[in-house]
């Protein structure tokens, strides 16, 4: 039973980390936009900073 609970807790923590990462990326994109950065600059930085592929980074920029 403890093993099942531990896995459930770990899964919950993983989901929270994913959501925090997504929110962090959204905030970064918003900040860059406010400062007049181009989509290409934002995509490049997301790829470098978060290890995203070009397609993944583009999805965040086009939201």
Short mmCIF file of C-alpha atoms in Angstrom, two decimals:
data_model
loop_
_atom_site.label_atom_id
_atom_site.label_comp_id
_atom_site.label_asym_id
_atom_site.label_seq_id
_atom_site.Cartn_x
_atom_site.Cartn_y
_atom_site.Cartn_z
CA UNK A 1 0.00 0.00 0.00
CA UNK A 2 2.83 2.43 0.80
CA UNK A 3 4.34 1.83 -2.64
CA UNK A 4 1.04 2.74 -4.31
CA UNK A 5 0.75 5.93 -2.27
CA UNK A 6 4.34 6.89 -3.00
CA UNK A 7 3.81 6.47 -6.74
CA UNK A 8 0.63 8.56 -6.57
CA UNK A 9 2.42 11.34 -4.69
CA UNK A 10 5.34 11.27 -7.13
CA UNK A 11 2.96 11.43 -10.09
CA UNK A 12 1.24 14.43 -8.50
CA UNK A 13 4.58 16.16 -7.98
CA UNK A 14 5.54 15.49 -11.60
CA UNK A 15 2.29 17.04 -12.82
CA UNK A 16 2.90 20.13 -10.68
CA UNK A 17 6.42 20.48 -12.08
CA UNK A 18 5.06 20.27 -15.64
CA UNK A 19 2.47 22.95 -14.93
CA UNK A 20 5.07 25.21 -13.31
CA UNK A 21 7.34 24.80 -16.34
CA UNK A 22 4.51 25.65 -18.73
CA UNK A 23 3.61 28.73 -16.69
CA UNK A 24 7.25 29.79 -16.59
CA UNK A 25 7.51 29.54 -20.37
CA UNK A 26 4.29 31.52 -20.84
CA UNK A 27 5.58 34.28 -18.56
CA UNK A 28 8.88 34.41 -20.42
CA UNK A 29 7.12 34.68 -23.80
CA UNK A 30 4.89 37.45 -22.47
CA UNK A 31 7.88 39.36 -21.09
CA UNK A 32 9.75 39.13 -24.37
CA UNK A 33 6.70 40.31 -26.31
CA UNK A 34 6.30 43.34 -24.03
CA UNK A 35 9.91 44.25 -24.74
CA UNK A 36 9.44 44.01 -28.50
CA UNK A 37 11.41 40.84 -29.24
CA UNK A 38 10.65 39.06 -32.49
CA UNK A 39 9.06 35.62 -32.58
CA UNK A 40 12.33 34.23 -33.93
CA UNK A 41 14.27 35.60 -30.95
CA UNK A 42 11.74 34.20 -28.51
CA UNK A 43 11.74 30.78 -30.17
CA UNK A 44 15.52 30.66 -30.18
CA UNK A 45 15.71 31.53 -26.49
CA UNK A 46 13.04 28.96 -25.56
CA UNK A 47 14.96 26.30 -27.44
CA UNK A 48 18.17 27.22 -25.66
CA UNK A 49 16.78 27.84 -22.17
CA UNK A 50 14.23 25.04 -21.97
CA UNK A 51 15.66 22.50 -24.40
CA UNK A 52 12.57 22.67 -26.58
CA UNK A 53 12.46 21.66 -30.20
CA UNK A 54 11.69 24.37 -32.74
CA UNK A 55 8.14 23.02 -33.13
CA UNK A 56 7.53 22.99 -29.36
CA UNK A 57 8.87 26.52 -28.93
CA UNK A 58 6.81 27.76 -31.86
CA UNK A 59 3.64 26.41 -30.26
CA UNK A 60 4.27 28.54 -27.16
CA UNK A 61 4.92 31.63 -29.24
CA UNK A 62 1.79 31.15 -31.34
CA UNK A 63 -0.61 30.65 -28.42
#
